Tab-separated table of C-alpha atoms and ligand atoms in Angstrom:
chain	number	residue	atom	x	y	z
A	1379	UNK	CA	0.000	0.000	0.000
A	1380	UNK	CA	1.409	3.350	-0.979
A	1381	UNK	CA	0.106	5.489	1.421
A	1382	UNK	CA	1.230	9.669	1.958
A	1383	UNK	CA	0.998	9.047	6.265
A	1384	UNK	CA	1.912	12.689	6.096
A	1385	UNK	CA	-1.363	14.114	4.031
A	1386	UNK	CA	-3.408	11.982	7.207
A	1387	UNK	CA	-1.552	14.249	10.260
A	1388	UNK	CA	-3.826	16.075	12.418
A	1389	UNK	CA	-2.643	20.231	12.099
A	1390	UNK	CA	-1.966	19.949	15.293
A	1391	UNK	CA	1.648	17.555	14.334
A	1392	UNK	CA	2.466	19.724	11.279
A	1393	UNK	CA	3.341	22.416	14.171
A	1394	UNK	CA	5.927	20.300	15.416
A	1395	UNK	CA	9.800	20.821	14.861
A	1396	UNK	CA	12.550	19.022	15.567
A	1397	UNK	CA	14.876	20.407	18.114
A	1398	UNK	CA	17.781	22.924	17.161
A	1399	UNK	CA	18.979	21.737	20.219
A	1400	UNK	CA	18.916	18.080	19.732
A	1401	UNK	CA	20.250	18.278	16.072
A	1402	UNK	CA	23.732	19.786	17.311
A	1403	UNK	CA	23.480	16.963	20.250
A	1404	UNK	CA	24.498	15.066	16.993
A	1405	UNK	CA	27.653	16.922	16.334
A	1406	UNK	CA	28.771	17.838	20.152
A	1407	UNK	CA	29.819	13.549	19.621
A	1408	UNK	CA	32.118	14.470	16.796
A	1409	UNK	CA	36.309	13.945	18.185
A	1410	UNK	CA	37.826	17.411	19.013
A	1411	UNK	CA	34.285	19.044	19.219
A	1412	UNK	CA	33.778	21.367	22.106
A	1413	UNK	CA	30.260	21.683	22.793
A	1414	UNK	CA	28.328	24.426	24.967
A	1415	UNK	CA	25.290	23.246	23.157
A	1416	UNK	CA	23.013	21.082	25.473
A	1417	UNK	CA	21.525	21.549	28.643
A	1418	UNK	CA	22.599	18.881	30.408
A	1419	UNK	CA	24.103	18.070	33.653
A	1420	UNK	CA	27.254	16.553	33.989
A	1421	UNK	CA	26.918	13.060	34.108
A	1422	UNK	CA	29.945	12.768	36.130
A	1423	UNK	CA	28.277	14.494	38.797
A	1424	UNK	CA	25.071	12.041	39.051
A	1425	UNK	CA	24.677	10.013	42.173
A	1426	UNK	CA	25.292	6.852	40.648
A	1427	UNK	CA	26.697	4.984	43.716
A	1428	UNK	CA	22.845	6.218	45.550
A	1429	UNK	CA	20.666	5.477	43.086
A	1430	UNK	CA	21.937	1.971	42.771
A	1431	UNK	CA	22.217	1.591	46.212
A	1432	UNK	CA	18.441	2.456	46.353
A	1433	UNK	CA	17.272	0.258	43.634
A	1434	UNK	CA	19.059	-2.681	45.362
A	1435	UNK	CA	17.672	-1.890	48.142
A	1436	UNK	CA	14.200	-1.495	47.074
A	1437	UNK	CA	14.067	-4.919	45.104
A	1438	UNK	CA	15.512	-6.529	47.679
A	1439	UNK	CA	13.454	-5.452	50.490
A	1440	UNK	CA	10.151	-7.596	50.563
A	1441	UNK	CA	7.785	-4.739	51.478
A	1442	UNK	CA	8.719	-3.071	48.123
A	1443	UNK	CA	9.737	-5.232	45.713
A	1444	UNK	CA	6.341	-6.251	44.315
A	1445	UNK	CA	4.579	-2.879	45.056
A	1446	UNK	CA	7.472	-1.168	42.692
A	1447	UNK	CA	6.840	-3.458	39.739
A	1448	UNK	CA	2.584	-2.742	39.830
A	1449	UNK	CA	0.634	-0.204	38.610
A	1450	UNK	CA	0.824	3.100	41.041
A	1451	UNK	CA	-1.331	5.853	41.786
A	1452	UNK	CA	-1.813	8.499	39.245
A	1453	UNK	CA	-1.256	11.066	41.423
A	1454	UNK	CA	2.175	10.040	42.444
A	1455	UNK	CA	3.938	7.925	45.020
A	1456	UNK	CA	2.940	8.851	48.600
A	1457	UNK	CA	6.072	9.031	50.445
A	1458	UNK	CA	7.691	11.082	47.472
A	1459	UNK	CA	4.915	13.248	47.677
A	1460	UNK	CA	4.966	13.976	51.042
A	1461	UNK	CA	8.732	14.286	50.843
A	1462	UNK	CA	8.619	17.038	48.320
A	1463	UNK	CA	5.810	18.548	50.090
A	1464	UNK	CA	8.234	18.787	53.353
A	1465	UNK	CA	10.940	20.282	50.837
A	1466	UNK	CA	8.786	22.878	49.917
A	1467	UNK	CA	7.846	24.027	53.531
A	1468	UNK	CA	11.415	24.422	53.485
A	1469	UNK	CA	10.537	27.669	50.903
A	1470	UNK	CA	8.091	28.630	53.180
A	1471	UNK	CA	5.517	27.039	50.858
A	1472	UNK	CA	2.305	25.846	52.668
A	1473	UNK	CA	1.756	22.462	50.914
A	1474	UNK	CA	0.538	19.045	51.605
A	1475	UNK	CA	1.084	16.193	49.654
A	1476	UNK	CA	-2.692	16.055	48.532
A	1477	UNK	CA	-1.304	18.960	46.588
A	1478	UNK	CA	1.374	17.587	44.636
A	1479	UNK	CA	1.251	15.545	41.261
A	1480	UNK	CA	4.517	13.285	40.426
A	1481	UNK	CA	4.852	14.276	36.281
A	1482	UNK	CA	7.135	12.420	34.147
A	1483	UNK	CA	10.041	14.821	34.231
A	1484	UNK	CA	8.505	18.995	34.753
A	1485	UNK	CA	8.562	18.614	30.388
A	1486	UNK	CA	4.977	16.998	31.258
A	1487	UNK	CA	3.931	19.072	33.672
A	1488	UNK	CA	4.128	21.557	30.520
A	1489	UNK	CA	2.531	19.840	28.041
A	1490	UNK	CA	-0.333	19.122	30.405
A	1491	UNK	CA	-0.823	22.980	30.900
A	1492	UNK	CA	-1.215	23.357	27.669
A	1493	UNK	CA	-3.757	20.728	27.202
A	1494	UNK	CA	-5.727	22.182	30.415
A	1495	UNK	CA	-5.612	25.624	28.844
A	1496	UNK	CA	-5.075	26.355	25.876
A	1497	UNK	CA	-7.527	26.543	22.496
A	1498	UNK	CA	-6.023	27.193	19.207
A	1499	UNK	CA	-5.439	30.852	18.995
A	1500	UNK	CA	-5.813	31.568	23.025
A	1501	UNK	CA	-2.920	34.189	23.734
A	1502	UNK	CA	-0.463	33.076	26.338
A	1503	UNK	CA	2.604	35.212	28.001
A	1504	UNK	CA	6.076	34.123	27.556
A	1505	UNK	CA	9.284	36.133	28.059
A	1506	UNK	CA	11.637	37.077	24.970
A	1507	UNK	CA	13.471	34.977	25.176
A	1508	UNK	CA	11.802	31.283	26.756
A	1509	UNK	CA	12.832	27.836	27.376
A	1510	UNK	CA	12.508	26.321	24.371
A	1511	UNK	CA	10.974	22.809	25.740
A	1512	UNK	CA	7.906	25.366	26.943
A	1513	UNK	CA	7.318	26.797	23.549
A	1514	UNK	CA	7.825	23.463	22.316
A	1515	UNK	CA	4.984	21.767	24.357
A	1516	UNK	CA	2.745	24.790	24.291
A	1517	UNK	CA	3.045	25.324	20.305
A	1518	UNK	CA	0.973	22.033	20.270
A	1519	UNK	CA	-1.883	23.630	21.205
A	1520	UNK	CA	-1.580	25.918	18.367
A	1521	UNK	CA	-1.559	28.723	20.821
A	1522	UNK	CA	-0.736	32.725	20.022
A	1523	UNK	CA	2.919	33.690	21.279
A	1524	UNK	CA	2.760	37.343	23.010
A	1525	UNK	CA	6.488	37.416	24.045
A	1526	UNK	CA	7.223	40.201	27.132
A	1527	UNK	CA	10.721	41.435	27.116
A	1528	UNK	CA	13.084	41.124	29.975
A	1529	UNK	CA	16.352	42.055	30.983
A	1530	UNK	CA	18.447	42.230	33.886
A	1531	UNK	CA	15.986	44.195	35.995
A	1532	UNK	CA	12.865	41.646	35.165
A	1533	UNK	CA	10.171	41.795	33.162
A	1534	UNK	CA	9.206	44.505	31.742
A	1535	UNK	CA	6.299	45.782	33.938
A	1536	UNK	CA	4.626	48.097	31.155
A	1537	UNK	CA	4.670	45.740	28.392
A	1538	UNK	CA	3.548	43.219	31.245
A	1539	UNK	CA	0.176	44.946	32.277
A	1540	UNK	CA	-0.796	45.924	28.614
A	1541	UNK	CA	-1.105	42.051	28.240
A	1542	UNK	CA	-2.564	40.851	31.062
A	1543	UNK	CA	-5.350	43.100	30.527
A	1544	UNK	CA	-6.105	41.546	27.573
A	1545	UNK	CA	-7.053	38.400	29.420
A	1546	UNK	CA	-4.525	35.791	28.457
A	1547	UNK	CA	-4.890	32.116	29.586
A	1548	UNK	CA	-1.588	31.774	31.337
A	1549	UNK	CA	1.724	34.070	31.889
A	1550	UNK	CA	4.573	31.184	31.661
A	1551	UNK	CA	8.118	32.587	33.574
A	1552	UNK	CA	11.304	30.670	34.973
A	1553	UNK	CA	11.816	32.980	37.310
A	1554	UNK	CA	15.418	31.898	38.657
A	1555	UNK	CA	18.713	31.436	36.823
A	1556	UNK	CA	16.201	31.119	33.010
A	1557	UNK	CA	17.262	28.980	30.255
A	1558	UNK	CA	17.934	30.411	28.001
A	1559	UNK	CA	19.611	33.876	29.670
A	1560	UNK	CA	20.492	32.308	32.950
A	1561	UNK	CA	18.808	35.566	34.539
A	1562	UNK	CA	16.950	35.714	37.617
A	1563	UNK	CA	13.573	38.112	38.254
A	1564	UNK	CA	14.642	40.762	40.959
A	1565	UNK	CA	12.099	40.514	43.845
A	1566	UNK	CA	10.226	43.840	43.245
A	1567	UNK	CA	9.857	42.746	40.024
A	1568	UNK	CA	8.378	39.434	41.720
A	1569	UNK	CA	6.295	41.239	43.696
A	1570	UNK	CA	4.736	43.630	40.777
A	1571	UNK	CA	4.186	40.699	38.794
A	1572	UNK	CA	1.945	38.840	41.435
A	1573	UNK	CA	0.240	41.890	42.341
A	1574	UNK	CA	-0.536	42.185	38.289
A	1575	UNK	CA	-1.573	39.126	37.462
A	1576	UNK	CA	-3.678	38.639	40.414
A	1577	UNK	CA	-5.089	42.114	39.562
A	1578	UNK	CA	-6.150	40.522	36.354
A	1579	UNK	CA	-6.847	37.281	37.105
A	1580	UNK	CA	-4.313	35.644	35.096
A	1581	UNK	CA	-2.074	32.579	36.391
A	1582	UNK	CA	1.395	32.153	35.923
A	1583	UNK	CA	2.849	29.436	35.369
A	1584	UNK	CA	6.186	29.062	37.676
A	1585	UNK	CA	8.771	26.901	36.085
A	1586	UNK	CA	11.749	26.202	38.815
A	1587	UNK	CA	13.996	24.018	36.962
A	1588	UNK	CA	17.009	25.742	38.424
A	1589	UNK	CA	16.292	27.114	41.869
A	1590	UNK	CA	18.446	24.631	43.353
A	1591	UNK	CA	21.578	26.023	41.718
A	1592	UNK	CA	22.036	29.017	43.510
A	1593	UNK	CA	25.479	29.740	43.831
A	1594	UNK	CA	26.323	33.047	45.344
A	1595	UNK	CA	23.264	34.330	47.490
A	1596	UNK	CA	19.613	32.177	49.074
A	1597	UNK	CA	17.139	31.611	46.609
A	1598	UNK	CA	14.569	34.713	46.760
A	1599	UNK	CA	11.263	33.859	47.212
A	1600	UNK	CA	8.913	31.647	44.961
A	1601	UNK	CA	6.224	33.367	43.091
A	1602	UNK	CA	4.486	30.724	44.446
A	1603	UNK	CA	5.389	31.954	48.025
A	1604	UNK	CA	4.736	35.669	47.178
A	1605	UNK	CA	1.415	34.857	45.968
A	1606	UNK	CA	0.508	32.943	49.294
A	1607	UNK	CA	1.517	36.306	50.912
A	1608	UNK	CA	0.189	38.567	48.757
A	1609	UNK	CA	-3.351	37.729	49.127
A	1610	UNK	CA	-5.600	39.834	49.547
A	1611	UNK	CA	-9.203	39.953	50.700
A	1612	UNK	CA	-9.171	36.047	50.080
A	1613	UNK	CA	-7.696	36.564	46.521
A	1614	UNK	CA	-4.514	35.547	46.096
A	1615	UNK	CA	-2.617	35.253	42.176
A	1616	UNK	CA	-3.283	31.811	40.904
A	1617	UNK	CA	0.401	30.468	40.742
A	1618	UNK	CA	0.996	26.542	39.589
A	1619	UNK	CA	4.220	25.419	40.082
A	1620	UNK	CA	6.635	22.731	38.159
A	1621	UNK	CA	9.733	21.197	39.821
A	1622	UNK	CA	12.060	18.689	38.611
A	1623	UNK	CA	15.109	16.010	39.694
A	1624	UNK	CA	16.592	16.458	36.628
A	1625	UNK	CA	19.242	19.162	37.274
A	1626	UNK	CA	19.299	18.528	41.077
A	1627	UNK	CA	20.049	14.549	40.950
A	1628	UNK	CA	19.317	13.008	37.643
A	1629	UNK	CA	17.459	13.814	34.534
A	1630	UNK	CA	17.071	9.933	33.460
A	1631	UNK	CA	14.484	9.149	35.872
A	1632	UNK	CA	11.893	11.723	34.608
A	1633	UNK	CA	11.000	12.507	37.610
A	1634	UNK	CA	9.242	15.897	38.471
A	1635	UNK	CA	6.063	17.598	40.129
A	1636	UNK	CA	3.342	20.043	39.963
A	1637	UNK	CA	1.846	22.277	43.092
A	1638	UNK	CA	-1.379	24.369	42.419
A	1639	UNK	CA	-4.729	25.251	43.779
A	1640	UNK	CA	-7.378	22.349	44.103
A	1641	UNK	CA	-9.121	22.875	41.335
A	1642	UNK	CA	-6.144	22.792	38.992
A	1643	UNK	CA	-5.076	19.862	40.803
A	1644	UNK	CA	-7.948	17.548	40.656
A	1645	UNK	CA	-8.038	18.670	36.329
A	1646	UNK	CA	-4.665	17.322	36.079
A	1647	UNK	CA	-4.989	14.487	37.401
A	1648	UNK	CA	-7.189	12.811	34.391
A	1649	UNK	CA	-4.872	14.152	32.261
A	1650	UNK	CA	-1.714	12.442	33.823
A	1651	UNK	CA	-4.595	9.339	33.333
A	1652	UNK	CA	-4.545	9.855	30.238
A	1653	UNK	CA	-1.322	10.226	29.161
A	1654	UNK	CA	0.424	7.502	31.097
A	1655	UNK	CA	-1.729	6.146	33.461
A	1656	UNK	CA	1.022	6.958	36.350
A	1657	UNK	CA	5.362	8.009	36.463
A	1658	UNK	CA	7.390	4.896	36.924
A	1659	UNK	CA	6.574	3.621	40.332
A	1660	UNK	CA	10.331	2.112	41.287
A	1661	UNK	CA	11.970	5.428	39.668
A	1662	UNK	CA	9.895	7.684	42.485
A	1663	UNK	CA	10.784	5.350	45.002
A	1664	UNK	CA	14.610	6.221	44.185
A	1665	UNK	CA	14.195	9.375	44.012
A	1666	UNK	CA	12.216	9.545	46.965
A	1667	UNK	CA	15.160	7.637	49.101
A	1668	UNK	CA	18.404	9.298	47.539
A	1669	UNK	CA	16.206	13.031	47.725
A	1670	UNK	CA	15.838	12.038	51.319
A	1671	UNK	CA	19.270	10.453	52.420
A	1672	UNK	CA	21.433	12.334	50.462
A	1673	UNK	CA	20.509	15.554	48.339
A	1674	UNK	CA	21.863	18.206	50.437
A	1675	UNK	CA	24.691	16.841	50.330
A	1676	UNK	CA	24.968	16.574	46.373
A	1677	UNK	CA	23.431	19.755	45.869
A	1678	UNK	CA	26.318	21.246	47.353
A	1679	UNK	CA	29.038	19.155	45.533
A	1680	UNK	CA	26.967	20.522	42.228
A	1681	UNK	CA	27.000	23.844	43.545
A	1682	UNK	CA	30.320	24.107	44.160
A	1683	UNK	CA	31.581	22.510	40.610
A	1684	UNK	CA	29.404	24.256	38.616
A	1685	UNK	CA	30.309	27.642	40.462
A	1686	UNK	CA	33.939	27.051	39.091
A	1687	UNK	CA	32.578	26.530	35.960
A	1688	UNK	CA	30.379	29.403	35.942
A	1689	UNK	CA	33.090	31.964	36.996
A	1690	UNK	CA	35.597	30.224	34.144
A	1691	UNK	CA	33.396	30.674	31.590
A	1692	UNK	CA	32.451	34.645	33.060
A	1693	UNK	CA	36.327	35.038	33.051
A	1694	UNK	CA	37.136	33.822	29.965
A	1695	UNK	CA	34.798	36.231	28.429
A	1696	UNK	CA	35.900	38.980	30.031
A	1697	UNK	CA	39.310	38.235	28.599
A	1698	UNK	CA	38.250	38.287	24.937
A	1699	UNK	CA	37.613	41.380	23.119
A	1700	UNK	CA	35.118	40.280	20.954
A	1701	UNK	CA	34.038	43.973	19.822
A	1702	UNK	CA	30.517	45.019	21.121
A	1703	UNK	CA	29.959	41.573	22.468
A	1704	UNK	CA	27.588	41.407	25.822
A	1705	UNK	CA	26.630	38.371	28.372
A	1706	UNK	CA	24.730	37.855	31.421
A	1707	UNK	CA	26.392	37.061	34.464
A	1708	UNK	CA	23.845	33.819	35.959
A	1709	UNK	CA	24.084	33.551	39.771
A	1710	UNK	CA	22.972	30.334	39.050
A	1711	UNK	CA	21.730	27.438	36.766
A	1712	UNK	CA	23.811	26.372	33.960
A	1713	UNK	CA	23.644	29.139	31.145
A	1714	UNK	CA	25.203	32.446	30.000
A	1715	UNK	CA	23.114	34.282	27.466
A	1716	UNK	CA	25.351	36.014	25.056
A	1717	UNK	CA	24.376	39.155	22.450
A	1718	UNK	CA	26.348	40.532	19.598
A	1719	UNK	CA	25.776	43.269	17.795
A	1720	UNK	CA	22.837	43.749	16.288
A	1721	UNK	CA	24.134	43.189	12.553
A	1722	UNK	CA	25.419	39.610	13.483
A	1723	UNK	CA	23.522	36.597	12.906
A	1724	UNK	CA	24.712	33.960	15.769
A	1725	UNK	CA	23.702	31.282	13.229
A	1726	UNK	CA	26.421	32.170	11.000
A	1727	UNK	CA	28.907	32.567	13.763
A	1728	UNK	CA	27.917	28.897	14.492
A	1729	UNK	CA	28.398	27.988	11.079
A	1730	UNK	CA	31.810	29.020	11.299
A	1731	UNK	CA	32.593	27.380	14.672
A	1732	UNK	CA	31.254	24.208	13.233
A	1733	UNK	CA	33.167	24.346	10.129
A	1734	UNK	CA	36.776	25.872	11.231
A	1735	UNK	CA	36.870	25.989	15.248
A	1736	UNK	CA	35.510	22.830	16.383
A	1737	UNK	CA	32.920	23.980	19.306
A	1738	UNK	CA	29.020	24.612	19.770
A	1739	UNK	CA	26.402	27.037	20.885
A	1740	UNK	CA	22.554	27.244	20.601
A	1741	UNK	CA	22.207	30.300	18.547
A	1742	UNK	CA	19.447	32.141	20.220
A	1743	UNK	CA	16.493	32.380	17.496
A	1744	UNK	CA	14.885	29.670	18.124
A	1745	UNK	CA	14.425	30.759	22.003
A	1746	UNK	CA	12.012	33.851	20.381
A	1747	UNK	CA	8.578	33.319	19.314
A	1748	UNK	CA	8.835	36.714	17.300
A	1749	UNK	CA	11.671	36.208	14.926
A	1750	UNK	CA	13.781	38.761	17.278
A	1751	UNK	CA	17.193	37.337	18.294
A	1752	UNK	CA	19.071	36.297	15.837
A	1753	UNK	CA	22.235	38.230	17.389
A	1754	UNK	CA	22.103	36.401	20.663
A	1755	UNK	CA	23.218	32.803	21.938
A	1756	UNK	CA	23.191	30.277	24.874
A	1757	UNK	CA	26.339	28.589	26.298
A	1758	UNK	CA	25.626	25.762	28.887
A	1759	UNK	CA	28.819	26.156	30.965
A	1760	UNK	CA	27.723	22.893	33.516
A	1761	UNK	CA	29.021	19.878	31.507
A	1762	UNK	CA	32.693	20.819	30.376
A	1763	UNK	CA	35.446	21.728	32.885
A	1764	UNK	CA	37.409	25.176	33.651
A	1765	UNK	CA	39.871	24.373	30.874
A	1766	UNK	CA	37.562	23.173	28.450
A	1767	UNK	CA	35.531	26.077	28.741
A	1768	UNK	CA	38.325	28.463	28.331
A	1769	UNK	CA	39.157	26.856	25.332
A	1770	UNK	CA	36.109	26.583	23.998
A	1771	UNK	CA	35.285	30.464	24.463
A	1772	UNK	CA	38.747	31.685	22.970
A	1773	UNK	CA	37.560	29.644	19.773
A	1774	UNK	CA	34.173	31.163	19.876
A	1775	UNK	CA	35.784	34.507	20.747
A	1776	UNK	CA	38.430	33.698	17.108
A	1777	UNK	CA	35.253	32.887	15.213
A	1778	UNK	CA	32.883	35.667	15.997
A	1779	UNK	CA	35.815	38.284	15.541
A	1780	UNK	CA	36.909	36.484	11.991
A	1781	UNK	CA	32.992	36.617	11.211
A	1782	UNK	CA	32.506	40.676	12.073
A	1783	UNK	CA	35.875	41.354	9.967
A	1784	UNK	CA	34.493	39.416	6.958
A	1785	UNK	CA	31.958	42.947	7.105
A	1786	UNK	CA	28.591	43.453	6.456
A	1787	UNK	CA	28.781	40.993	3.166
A	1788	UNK	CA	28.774	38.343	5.126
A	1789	UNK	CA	26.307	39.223	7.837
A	1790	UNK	CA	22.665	39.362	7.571
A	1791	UNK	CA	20.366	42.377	9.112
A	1792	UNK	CA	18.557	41.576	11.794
A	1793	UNK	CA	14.958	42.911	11.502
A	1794	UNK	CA	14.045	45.294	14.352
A	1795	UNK	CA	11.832	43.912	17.474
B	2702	LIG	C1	13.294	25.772	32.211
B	2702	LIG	C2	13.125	24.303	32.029
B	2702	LIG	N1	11.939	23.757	32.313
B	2702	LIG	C3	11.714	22.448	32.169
B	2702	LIG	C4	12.700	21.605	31.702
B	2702	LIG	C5	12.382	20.151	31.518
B	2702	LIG	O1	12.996	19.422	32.490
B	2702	LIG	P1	12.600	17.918	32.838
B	2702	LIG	O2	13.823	17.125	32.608
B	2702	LIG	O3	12.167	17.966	34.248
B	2702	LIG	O4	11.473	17.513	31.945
B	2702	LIG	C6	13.964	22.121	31.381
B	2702	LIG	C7	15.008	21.251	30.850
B	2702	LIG	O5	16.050	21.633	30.442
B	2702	LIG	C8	14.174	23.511	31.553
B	2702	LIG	O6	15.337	24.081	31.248
C-alpha cells in the first residue's frame, strides 16, 4: 500500500519541529568538538553509587519489591509526595502532599498545561526569550505567542500589564537562573508581577527548573510563596508550580512535580490518566530515598563545581575582546546568554565554529517566538570543565571576531523587534 501518512496528520503535528537543540546533540559527539550546546548536567556528577544503592535496596526489600513493579497511583507515590511537600515548607511554601502531582520529568507538567488551557489561537505570556521545551509543548496547542521582554531588571512591567489586561490564559516565567539567559527576576519585580496578574486574574505558570543552583546568594522567594503572601481579601494570584530532579540529581528518571490550587489539581490528574496512566513507580521510590538520604549533600558538591565553571566561563569572556559583544552574568543554573551586535547573525557565527573551530552554541532564534534574536546565543557552561571552557570560548571569541571582519557581506540584518 502506498500510502502519503503525512497528508493523514492532524494540524496539530504539522506544528511540530525538531529540536535545534537536539540536532547539534548530533555533532557535540564528533572527536575534538567542544560543545556548549546542550543543557545537560554533567553526568559525572550524578549520584550513581545512591541510586543503585536504592534500587538494590528497594528490590531486595520484601515490602517493596512487588509494590514497585505494579501499577501506582496516578497522582504520584505517597512518600515522594509527602517528601517534596516537606521540601517545599522548606521555601516557606504551605503544601501538603494532597497537593502535589509526580509528572514524568517537569517537560509533562508543561505539556499538560497546555492541554488544560489552551484553544487554538488563546494568547499566552512568555518572556523574549523562553525555554525552548515550553514553547515546544505549548506550540501544540496551536496557541498565540505574546512574548514580554526582559532584561536584567525583570520583566518589563509596562509591556507586562498591557497584556494581562487583555485576558490571556496563562503568563509562563522561569523565574530563577532562566534557560535560556540564565537571569533571575529581581524581587520587586516578583512582587509587581503577582500583584498584576492577580489584579487581572491571570495565572502564571512558575517553572523552577534551576532554583536549586544558587550559587552566590539564598534563593529569593517563589512566586508561588509571594502569591501565598500577597493575598488579599481572600484573593490571592493563581500560581501553579513545576519542579524537577533532573538538574538537582538526575534527569534519566523523569521525575518531576506540579503544586497548584485544588481545582487545577484535581483537572490534572485525568490528564496524567490519560497520558500515562502513572510516572514509573520504582523510579519515584529512588528518588524519593536518595532526595531524602542524600541531596543536600549533592546539591552542594553541584554547587560548588558548577560555580567554578560558571566563573571560568564569566572570566574567559571577560578576557576576549570580541568587539561590542555582551553576556549575562547567571548567579545560578547552567547558562550564559550572550548578544552581539545587532548586525550579526549567531547562526552564521555557528556555522563558522562548526566548520573551522571545532565547538558549539545554541544560537538564540529559536528561544524567540517573534523572529527577534538572531544576534544572541546560549552557552551551557555545567558539563565541560574550567579548561575546556576556556578553550572553547577563545575559539568562539576567534570565530565571531573572523565573522565581524568578513563585514557586512557576510552578515545578515537583523529585523528590528
Ligand atoms: C526551564 C526548564 N523547564 C523544564 C525543563 C524540563 O525538564 P525535565 O527534565 O524535568 O522535563 C527544562 C530542561 O532543560 C528547563 O530548562
Amino acid at each position: 500500500m502506498n500510502l502519503n501518512a503525512a497528508s493523514l496528520f492532524s494540524s496539530r503535528a504539522a506544528t511540530l519541529q525538531p529540536s535545534a537543540i537536539r540536532e547539534l546533540s548530533k555533532l557535540a559527539r564528533e572527536p575534538g568538538m567542544i560543545s556548549f550546546a546542550g543543557g545537560t548536567p554533567d553526568p559525572a556528577l550524578f549520584p550513581v553509587e545512591s541510586i543503585a544503592a536504592a534500587a538494590a535496596d528497594i528490590l531486595a526489600n520484601s515490602g517493596l519489591q512487588r509494590e514497585c513493579l505494579q501499577y501506582g497511583v496516578s497522582e504520584g507515590y505517597l512518600p515522594l509526595r509527602e517528601a517534596i511537600a516537606h521540601y517545599m515548607s522548606r521555601k516557606r511554601i504551605q503544601a501538603s502532599a494532597a497537593d502535589v502531582l509526580i509528572t514524568c520529568g517537569s517537560q509533562q507538567g508543561l505539556d499538560f498545561i497546555g492541554k488544560l488551557f489552551v484553544d487554538p489561537g488563546d494568547r499566552i505570556l512568555v518572556t523574549r526569550p523562553s525555554y525552548l521545551g515550553a514553547l515546544q509543548a505549548f506550540s501544540l496547542c496551536e496557541p498565540c505567542f505574546v512574548a514580554i521582554p526582559q532584561d536584567t531588571q525583570g520583566l518589563d512591567l509596562v509591556a507586562l500589564e498591557r497584556e494581562l489586561a487583555a485576558r490571556p490564559k496563562f503568563l509562563y516565567l522561569v523565574p530563577d537562573f532562566a534557560n535560556p539567559t540564565g537571569l533571575s527576576l529581581p524581587l520587586a519585580n516578583r512582587l509587581a508581577i503577582i500583584e498584576c496578574a492577580r489584579r487581572y486574574r491571570v495565572p502564571i505558570v512558575e517553572d523552577q527548573a534551576y532554583e536549586a543552583l544558587a550559587y552566590d546568594d539564598p534563593p529569593l522567594p517563589t512566586l508561588y510563596e509571594l502569591a501565598q503572601l500577597d493575598a488579599q481579601g481572600g484573593q490571592s494570584a493563581c500560581v501553579i508550580y513545576l519542579g524537577t530532579f533532573s538538574k538537582m540529581l538526575v534527569p534519566g528518571l523523569r521525575i518531576g512535580w506540579m503544586l497548584g490550587p485544588a481545582a487545577i489539581h484535581r483537572a490534572l490528574v485525568p490528564l496524567k490518566q490519560a497520558a500515562d496512566l502513572h510516572s514509573s513507580v520504582l523510579d519515584q521510590m529512588i528518588i524519593a530515598r536518595v532526595f531524602e538520604r542524600a541531596l543536600d549533600e549533592h546539591l552542594a558538591k553541584l554547587r560548588s563545581t558548577y560555580r567554578a565553571r560558571r566563573d571560568a566561563m564569566i572570566a574567559a569572556l571577560e578576557g576576549c575582546a570580541v568587539p561590542g559583544l555582551d553576556w549575562s552574568e547567571p548567579r545560578g543554573g547552567m547558562f550564559v546568554w550572550l548578544t552581539f551586535p545587532e548586525t550579526v547573525d549567531a547562526a552564521e557565527i555557528l556555522a563558522h565554529c562548526i566548520r573551522n573551530h571545532r565547538v558549539l552554541f545554541v544560537p538564540g532564534a529559536p528561544f524567540h517566538t517573534d523572529g527577534t534574536g538572531r544576534n544572541t546565543a546560549r552557552l551551557c557552561f555545567a558539563a565541560a570543565s574550567p579548561e575546556v571552557i576556556r578553550e572553547g570560548v577563545r575559539r568562539i571569541a576567534q570565530a565571531a571576531t573572523e565573522v565581524l571582519d568578513a563585514g557586512p557581506k557576510a552578515q545578515t540584518r537583523v529585523p528590528a523587534p
